[in-house]
Amino acid sequence: MSNSSSALKRRVLSGMRPTGKLHLGNYMGALRNWVDLQNKYDCYFFIADWHALTTDYADPSQVRQNTLDVALDFLAAGLDPEKCVLFVQSHVKQHAELHLLFSMITPLGWLERVPTYKEQQENISGKDLSTYGFLGYPLLQAADILIYQPDYVPVGQDQVAHVELTREVARRFNQFYQSKHTGTEILPEPQVLLTPSPKLPGTDGRKMSKSYGNTILLTDPEPVVRQKIKPMVTDPARVRRTDPGNPDVCPVGDLHKVFSDPETITKVYAGCTSAGIGCIECKGWVADSIVRELAPIQERRSKYEQDLVRVQEVLNAGAKKASSRAEQTMQEVRMAMGLAENLVDKAVR
Ligand code: TRP
Ligand code: SF4
């Protein structure tokens, strides 16, 4: 896509923490949506490695590998470096600078009231989260977002409060400061683009989540996918093979709705409600559907895995593009906040 046409497109920004190899929940709830967005918008997608340190500061041994794994999964999922800007947060130092400047204007109460703050502090055991970085991470997120002056931020429901805080920070910033060049707003308020995420149960029937250990990874080979699906719980009413069941109350049925084609879904409903099929057969079909979904993803991943230098080059080029866009915003921000590099008015001489 040429620069002139990308200048006319609306801008989109989103990020993801490097939690390690991504699973089907990450894919259906975010990545797959990003892959669509890259065709319509001027997209910036990044891996939030600084955010990982807000909780994992005491043991950062996995951060580097997790960041690489997420980069590989981004590319494997179909994010195309020709169509969007892919980068690592810590490679673009301007995020940290804007975070610092935001810290000057943000009332502590705004951060203490973020719903995830107290919640996660209580729920994540074994980690001391009474740190400055943990309290401030939604503000870092505000900087991540606003520095690109995006129109839209695609996120799941769990991140909506953070984008709302971002909008409040933008509003407060704009009340204090305007562009020294144009006198207009420097940080427009972006809008949430709520990612529709289907009900996606993990292998234990609860929501698929890394913390439950019930995930199917994008990298799981076919035998692993089958092995994970085999022991899944089904409609509890189907005790015996001869008992009819209901796919609407069965986690396997939920997976069919997400991954299977209409013909298969019709077969599942007919066979399940009449006890015409067994759950083992039904699970085999859903495994087929998932394996089919994963095949092109795994094919792309293995190509990139064999050329990690290329991955590094993609991220370097992404950081460069992101930096130059971020720097554009920062020049306005610095000026507006009295941080001029030229302290002396040249017109005097
Ligand atoms: N906090 C987000 C998460 O946990 C990741 C993130 C960091 C992000 N900065 C962002 C998402 C900016 C959207 C925009 O998933
Ligand atoms: Fe679930 Fe399929 Fe068994 Fe029906 S046949 S209960 S949908 S696994």
PDB file of C-alpha atoms in Angstrom, residues 24 27-28 32 258-259 288-298:
ATOM      1  CA  LEU A  24      -7.110 -20.174  19.841  1.00  0.00           C
ATOM      2  CA  TYR A  27      -6.628 -15.755  17.832  1.00  0.00           C
ATOM      3  CA  MET A  28     -10.441 -15.633  17.787  1.00  0.00           C
ATOM      4  CA  ARG A  32      -8.062 -12.790  13.459  1.00  0.00           C
ATOM      5  CA  VAL A 258     -16.824 -21.436  15.921  1.00  0.00           C
ATOM      6  CA  PHE A 259     -14.759 -23.707  13.686  1.00  0.00           C
ATOM      7  CA  ASP A 288     -10.787 -31.908  11.962  1.00  0.00           C
ATOM      8  CA  SER A 289     -12.217 -28.382  11.813  1.00  0.00           C
ATOM      9  CA  ILE A 290      -9.610 -26.960  14.182  1.00  0.00           C
ATOM     10  CA  VAL A 291      -6.752 -28.705  12.398  1.00  0.00           C
ATOM     11  CA  ARG A 292      -8.012 -27.220   9.133  1.00  0.00           C
ATOM     12  CA  GLU A 293      -8.116 -23.729  10.689  1.00  0.00           C
ATOM     13  CA  LEU A 294      -4.569 -24.117  12.050  1.00  0.00           C
ATOM     14  CA  ALA A 295      -2.939 -25.561   8.926  1.00  0.00           C
ATOM     15  CA  PRO A 296      -2.227 -22.276   7.059  1.00  0.00           C
ATOM     16  CA  ILE A 297      -1.184 -20.605  10.325  1.00  0.00           C
ATOM     17  CA  GLN A 298       1.324 -23.344  11.115  1.00  0.00           C
TER      18      GLN A 298
END
